[in-house]
Tab-separated table of C-alpha atoms (C1' of nucleotides) in Angstrom:
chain	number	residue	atom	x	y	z
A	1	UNK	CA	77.488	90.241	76.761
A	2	UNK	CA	73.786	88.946	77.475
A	3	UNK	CA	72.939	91.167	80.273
A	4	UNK	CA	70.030	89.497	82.020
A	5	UNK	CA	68.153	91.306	83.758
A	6	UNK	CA	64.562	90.721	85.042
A	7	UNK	CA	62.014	92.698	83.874
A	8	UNK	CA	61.006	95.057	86.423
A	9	UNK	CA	63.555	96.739	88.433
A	10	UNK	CA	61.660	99.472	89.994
A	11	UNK	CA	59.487	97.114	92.313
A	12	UNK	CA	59.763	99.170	95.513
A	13	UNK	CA	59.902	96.245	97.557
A	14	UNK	CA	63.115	94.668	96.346
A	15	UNK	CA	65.586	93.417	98.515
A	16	UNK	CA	67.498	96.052	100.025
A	17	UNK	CA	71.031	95.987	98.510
A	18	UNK	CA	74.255	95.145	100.210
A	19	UNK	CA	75.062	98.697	100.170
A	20	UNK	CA	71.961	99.882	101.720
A	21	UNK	CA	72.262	97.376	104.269
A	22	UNK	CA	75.937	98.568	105.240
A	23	UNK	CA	75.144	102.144	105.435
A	24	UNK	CA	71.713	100.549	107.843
A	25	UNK	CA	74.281	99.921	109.943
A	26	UNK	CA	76.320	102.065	109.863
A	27	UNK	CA	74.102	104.677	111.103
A	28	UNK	CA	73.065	102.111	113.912
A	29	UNK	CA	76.987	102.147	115.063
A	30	UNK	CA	77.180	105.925	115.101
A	31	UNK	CA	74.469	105.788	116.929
A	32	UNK	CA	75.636	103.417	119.475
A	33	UNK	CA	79.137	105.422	119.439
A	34	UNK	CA	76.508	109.121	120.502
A	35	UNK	CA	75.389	106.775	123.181
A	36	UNK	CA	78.139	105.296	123.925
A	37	UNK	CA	79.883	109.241	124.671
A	38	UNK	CA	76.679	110.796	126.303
A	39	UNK	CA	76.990	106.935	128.643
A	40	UNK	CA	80.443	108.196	129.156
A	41	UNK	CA	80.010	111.677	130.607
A	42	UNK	CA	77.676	109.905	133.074
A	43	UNK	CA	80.128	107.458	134.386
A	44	UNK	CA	82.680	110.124	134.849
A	45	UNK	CA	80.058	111.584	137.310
A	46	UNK	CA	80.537	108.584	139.799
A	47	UNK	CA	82.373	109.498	142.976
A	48	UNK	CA	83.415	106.060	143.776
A	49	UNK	CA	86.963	105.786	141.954
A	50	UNK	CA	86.980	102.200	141.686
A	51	UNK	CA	83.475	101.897	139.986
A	52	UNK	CA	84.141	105.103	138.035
A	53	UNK	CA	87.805	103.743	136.099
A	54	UNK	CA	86.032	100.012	135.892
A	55	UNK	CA	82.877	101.350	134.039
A	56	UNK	CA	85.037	104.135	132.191
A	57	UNK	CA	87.158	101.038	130.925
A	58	UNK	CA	83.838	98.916	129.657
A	59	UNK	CA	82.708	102.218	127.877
A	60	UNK	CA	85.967	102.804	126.376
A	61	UNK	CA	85.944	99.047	124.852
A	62	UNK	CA	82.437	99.616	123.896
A	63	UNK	CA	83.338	103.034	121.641
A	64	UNK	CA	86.251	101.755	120.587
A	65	UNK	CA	84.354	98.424	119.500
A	66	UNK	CA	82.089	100.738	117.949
A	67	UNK	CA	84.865	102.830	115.930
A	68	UNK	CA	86.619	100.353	114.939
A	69	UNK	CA	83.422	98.829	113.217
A	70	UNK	CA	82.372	101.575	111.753
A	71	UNK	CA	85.671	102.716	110.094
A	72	UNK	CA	85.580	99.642	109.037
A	73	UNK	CA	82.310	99.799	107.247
A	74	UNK	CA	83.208	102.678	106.044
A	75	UNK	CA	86.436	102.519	104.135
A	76	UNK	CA	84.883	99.211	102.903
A	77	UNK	CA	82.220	101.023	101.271
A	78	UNK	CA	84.784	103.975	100.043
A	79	UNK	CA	86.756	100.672	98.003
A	80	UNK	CA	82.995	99.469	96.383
A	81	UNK	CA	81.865	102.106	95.716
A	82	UNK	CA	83.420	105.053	93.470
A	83	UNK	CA	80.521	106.859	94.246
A	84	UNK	CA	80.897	110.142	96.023
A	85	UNK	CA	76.826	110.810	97.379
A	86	UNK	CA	76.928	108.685	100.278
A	87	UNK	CA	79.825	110.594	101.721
A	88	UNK	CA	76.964	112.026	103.821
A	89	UNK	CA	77.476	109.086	106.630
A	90	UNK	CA	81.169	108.371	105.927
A	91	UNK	CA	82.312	111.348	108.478
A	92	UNK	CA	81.778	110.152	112.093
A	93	UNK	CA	85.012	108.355	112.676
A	94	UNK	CA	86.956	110.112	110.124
A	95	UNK	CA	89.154	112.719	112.141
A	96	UNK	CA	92.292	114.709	111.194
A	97	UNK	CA	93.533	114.598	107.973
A	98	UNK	CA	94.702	112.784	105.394
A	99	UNK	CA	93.831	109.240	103.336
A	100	UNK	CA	92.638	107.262	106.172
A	101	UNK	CA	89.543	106.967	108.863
A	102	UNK	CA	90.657	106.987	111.901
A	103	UNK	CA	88.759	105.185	114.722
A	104	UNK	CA	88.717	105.981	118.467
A	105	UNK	CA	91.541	103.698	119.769
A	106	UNK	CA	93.727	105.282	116.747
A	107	UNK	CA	93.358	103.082	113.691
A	108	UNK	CA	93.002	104.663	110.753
A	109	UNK	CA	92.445	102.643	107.796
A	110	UNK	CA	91.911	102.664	103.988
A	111	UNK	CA	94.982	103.990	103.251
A	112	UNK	CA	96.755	103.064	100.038
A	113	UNK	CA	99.103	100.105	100.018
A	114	UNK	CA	101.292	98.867	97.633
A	115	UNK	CA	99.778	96.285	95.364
A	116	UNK	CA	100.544	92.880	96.123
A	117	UNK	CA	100.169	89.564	94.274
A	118	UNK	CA	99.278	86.394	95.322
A	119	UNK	CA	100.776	82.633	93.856
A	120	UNK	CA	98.029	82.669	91.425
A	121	UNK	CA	99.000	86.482	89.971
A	122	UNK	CA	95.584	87.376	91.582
A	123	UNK	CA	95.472	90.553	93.417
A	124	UNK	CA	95.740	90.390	97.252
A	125	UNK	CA	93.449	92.252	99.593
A	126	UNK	CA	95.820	94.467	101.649
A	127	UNK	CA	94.675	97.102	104.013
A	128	UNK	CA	96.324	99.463	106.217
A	129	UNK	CA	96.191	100.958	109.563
A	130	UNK	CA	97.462	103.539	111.904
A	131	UNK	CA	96.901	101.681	115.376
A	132	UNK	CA	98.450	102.329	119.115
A	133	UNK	CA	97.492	98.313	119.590
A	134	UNK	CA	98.466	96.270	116.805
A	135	UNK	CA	98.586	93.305	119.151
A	136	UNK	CA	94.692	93.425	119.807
A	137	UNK	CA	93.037	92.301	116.535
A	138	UNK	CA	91.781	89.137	117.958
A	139	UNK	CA	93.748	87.032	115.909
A	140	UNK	CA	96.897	84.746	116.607
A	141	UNK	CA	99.843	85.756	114.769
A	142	UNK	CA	103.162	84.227	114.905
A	143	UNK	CA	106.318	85.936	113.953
A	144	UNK	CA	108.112	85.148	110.885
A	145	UNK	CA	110.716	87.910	110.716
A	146	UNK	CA	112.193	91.339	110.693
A	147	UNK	CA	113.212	93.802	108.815
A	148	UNK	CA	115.520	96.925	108.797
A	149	UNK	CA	113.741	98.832	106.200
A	150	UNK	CA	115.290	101.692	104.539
A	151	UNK	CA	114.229	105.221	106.268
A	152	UNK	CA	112.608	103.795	108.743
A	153	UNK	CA	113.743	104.689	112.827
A	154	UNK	CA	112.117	100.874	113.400
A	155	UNK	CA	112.437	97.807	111.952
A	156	UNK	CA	109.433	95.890	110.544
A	157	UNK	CA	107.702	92.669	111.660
A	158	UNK	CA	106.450	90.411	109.568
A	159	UNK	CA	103.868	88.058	110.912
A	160	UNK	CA	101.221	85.611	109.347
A	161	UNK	CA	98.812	84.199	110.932
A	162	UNK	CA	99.303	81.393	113.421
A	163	UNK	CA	97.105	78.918	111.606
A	164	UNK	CA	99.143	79.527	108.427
A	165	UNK	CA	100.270	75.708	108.192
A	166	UNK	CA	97.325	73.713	110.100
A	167	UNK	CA	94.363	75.986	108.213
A	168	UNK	CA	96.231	76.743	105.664
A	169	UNK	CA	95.254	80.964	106.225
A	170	UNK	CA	97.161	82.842	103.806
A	171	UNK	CA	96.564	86.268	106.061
A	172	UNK	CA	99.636	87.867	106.788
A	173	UNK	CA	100.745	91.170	108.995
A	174	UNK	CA	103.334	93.212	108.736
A	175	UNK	CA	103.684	96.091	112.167
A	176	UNK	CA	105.920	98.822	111.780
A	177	UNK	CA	106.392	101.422	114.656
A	178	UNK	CA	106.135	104.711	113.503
A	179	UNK	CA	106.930	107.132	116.034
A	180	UNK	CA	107.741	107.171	119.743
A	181	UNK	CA	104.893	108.934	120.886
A	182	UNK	CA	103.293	107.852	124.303
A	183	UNK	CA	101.721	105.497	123.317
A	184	UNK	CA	103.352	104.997	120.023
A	185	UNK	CA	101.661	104.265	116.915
A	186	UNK	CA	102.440	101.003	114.674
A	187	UNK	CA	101.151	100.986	111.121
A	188	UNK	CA	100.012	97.674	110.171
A	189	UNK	CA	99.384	96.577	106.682
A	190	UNK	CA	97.062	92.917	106.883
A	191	UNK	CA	97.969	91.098	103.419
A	192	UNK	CA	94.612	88.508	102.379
A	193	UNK	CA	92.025	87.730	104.490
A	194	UNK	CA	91.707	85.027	107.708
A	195	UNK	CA	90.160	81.696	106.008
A	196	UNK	CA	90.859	79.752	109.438
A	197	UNK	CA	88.330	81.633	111.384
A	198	UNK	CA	85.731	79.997	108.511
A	199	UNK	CA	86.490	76.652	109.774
A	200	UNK	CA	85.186	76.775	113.081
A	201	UNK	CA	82.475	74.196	113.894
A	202	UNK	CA	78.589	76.084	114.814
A	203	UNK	CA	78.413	73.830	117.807
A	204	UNK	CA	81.573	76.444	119.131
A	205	UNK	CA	78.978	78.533	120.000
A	206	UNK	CA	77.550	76.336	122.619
A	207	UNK	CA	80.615	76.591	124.363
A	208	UNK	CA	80.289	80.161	124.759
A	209	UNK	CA	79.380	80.621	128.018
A	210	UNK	CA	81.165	78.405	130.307
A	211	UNK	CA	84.393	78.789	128.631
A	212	UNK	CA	84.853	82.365	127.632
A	213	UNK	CA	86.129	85.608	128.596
A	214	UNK	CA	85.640	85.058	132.450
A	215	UNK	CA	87.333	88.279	133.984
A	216	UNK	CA	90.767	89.115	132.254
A	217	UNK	CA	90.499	86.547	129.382
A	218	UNK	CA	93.815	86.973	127.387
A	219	UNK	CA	92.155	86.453	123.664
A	220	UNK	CA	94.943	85.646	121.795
A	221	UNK	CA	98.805	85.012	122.374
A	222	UNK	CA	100.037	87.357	120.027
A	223	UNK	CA	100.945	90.194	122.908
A	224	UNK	CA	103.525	87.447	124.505
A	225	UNK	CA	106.086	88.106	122.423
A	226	UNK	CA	105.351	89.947	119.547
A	227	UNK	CA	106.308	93.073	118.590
A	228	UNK	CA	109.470	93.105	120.288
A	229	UNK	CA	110.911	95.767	118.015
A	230	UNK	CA	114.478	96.476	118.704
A	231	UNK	CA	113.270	99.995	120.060
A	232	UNK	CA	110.640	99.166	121.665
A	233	UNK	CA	111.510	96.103	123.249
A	234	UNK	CA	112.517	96.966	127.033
A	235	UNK	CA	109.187	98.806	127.391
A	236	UNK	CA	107.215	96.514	125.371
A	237	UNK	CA	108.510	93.771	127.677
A	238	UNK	CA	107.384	95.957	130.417
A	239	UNK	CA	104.006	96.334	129.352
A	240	UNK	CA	103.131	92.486	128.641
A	241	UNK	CA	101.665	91.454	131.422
A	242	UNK	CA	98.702	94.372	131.039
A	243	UNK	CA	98.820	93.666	127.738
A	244	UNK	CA	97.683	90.755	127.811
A	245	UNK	CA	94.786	91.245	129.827
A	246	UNK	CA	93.301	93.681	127.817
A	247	UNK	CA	90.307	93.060	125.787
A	248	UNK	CA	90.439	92.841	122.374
A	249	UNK	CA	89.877	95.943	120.456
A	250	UNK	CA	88.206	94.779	117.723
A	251	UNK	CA	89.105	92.125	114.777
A	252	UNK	CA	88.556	94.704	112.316
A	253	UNK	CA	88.717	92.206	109.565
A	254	UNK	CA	86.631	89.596	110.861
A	255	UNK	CA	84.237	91.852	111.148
A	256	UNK	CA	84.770	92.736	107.420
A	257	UNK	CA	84.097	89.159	106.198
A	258	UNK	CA	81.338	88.663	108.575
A	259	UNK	CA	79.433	91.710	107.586
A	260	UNK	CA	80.259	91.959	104.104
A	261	UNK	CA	79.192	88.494	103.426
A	262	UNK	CA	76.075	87.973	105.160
A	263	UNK	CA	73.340	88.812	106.376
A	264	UNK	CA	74.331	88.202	110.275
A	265	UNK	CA	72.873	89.417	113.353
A	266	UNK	CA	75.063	92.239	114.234
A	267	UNK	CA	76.649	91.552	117.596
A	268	UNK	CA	77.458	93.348	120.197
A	269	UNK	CA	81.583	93.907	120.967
A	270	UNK	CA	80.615	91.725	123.685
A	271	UNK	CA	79.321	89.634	121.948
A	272	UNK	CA	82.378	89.475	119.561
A	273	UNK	CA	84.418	89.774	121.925
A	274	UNK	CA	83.172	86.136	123.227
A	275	UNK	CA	83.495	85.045	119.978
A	276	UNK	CA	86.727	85.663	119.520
A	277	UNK	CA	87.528	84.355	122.861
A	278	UNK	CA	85.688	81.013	121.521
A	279	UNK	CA	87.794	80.817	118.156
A	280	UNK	CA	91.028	81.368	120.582
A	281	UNK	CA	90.586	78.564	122.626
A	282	UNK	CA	89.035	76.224	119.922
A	283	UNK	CA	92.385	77.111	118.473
A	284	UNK	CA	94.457	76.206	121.135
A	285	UNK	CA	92.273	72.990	122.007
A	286	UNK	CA	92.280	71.790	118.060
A	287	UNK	CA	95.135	72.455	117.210
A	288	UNK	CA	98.940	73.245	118.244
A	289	UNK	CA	100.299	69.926	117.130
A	290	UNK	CA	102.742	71.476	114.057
A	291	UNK	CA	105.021	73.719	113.765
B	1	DT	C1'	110.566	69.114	125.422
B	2	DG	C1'	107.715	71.455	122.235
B	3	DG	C1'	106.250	75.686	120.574
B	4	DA	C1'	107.476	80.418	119.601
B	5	DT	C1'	110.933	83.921	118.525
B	6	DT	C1'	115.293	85.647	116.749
B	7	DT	C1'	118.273	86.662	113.194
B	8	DG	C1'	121.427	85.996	109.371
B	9	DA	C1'	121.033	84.140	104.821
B	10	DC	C1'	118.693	83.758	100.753
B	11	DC	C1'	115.652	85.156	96.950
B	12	DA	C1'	112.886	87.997	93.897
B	13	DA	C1'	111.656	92.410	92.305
B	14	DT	C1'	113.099	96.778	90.872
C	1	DA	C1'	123.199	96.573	93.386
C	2	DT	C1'	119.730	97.506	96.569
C	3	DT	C1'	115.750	96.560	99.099
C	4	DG	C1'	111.801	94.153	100.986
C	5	DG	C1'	110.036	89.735	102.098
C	6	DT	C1'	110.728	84.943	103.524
C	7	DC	C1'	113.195	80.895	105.171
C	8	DA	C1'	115.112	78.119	108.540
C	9	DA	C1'	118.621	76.945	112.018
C	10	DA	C1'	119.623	78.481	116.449
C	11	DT	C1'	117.882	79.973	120.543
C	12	DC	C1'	114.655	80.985	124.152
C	13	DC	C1'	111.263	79.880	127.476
C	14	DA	C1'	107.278	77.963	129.933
DNA sequence: TGGATTTGACCAAT
DNA sequence: ATTGGTCAAATCCA
């Protein structure tokens, strides 16, 4: 009942609020993604083939990097805020139709899921995506199962995160092919949020350097065998070995927690990416031992 | 041989 | 009774 509140709350040089700060950057990541196109026409100008695809390839990471964040921002602030004024900024990676944002490399998020429950009867964060790469979300998953689901061409997999036991993450992923379009699309729904990636040591970052994504880094494991959908497996076999040496897209919802929570540096999808790369093989060097 | 995946069985929700 | 989600033994594979 007491609402507390200090006395003056017009003092123009308050704190900017979490809000403010999101839609700050935001407009830095649309931005980045104008530069990122206007960078792209200019590659596409260089004769040399081989230069031309490699630097077309770094620019594509870079937008989609840069999508991928900001849909992310985005349908984060559509779920806080019931507010409909700030729509104004909420447009540049929404694209064709319906409930979702769709980012450059095809995820579309902030659609609605059904409602899930945790142990505790508490509400669990779920969020869902249209991707074409459900493998490259920069974290390890391990398979737990599949499903036949009822008027559905593809089964459904049913993944949780590969630190489930030793970290005790709760975060869970279900993939569902959609469609056989070329390339198909999955829809993904994530269930709770990654608590492993909070356990990582500072010092990690000291590693950074020496260790990480050296040419073709494979972040994670998950593209080995995962999503070996009874349609899709042949091909999916097939298409492994490039795969896995793709870069991750971007871990959409590691990106949620660390912009939503604090008051980070923004880094570049490099710079994630590296990250990532870190957590993977602090991962694999920590732990592995159950199971 | 150990870790990861597969897959039928089981369980809970509807 | 049906369906989606999970378990766990069997199996695969590096």
């Amino acid at each position: 009942m007491a609402m507390r509140r200090p006395k003056s709350e017009m003092s123009p040089p308050a704190p900017p609020s979490p809000s403010d700060q999101r839609d700050a950057v935001i407009e830095e990541l649309q931005k980045g993604a104008q530069l990122a196109d206007s960078l792209r026409r200019q590659v596409e100008l260089i004769p040399e083939p081989g230069r031309r695809d490699a630097a077309l390839a770094n620019v594509s990471d870079i937008s989609t990097a840069l999508a991928s964040s900001l849909s992310v921002l985005q349908s984060e602030r559509e779920q806080y805020s019931c507010s409909s004024s700030d729509a104004a900024t909420a447009n540049a990676a929404r694209a064709s139709g319906g409930g979702g944002v769709r980012a450059r490399n095809g995820a579309l998020r902030s659609r609605k899921a059904k409602q899930r429950r945790g142990a505790d009867g508490q509400e669990l964060p779920i969020e869902e995506m249209l991707t074409e790469t459900p493998e490259n979300d920069g974290f390890h998953w391990r398979k737990y199962g599949e499903k036949k689901i009822l008027n559905a061409e593809f089964p459904r997999l049913y993944y949780r995160c590969g630190y489930s036991d030793e970290h005790k993450c709760p975060a869970k992923k279900y993939v569902q092919q959609k469609n056989n379009n070329d390339p198909p699309e999955f829809l993904v729904t994530l269930i709770d949020n990654h608590t492993c990636h909070t356990l990582f040591p500072a010092e990690a970052n000291q590693r950074t350097m020496s260790s990480s994504s050296s040419a073709n880094s494979q972040l994670l494991d998950f593209t080995k065998a995962s999503l070996s959908s009874a349609a899709g497996v042949s091909r999916m076999k097939e298409e492994e070995d490039t795969a896995a040496g793709m870069s991750v897209a971007v871990p959409s919802y590691a990106y949620d927690e660390l912009y939503s929570s604090s008051s980070l540096p923004l880094l570049s999808p490099t710079q994630w990416e590296m990250e990532m790369d870190i957590k993977s093989l602090y991962h694999r060097h920590s732990g592995g031992d159950s199971y």
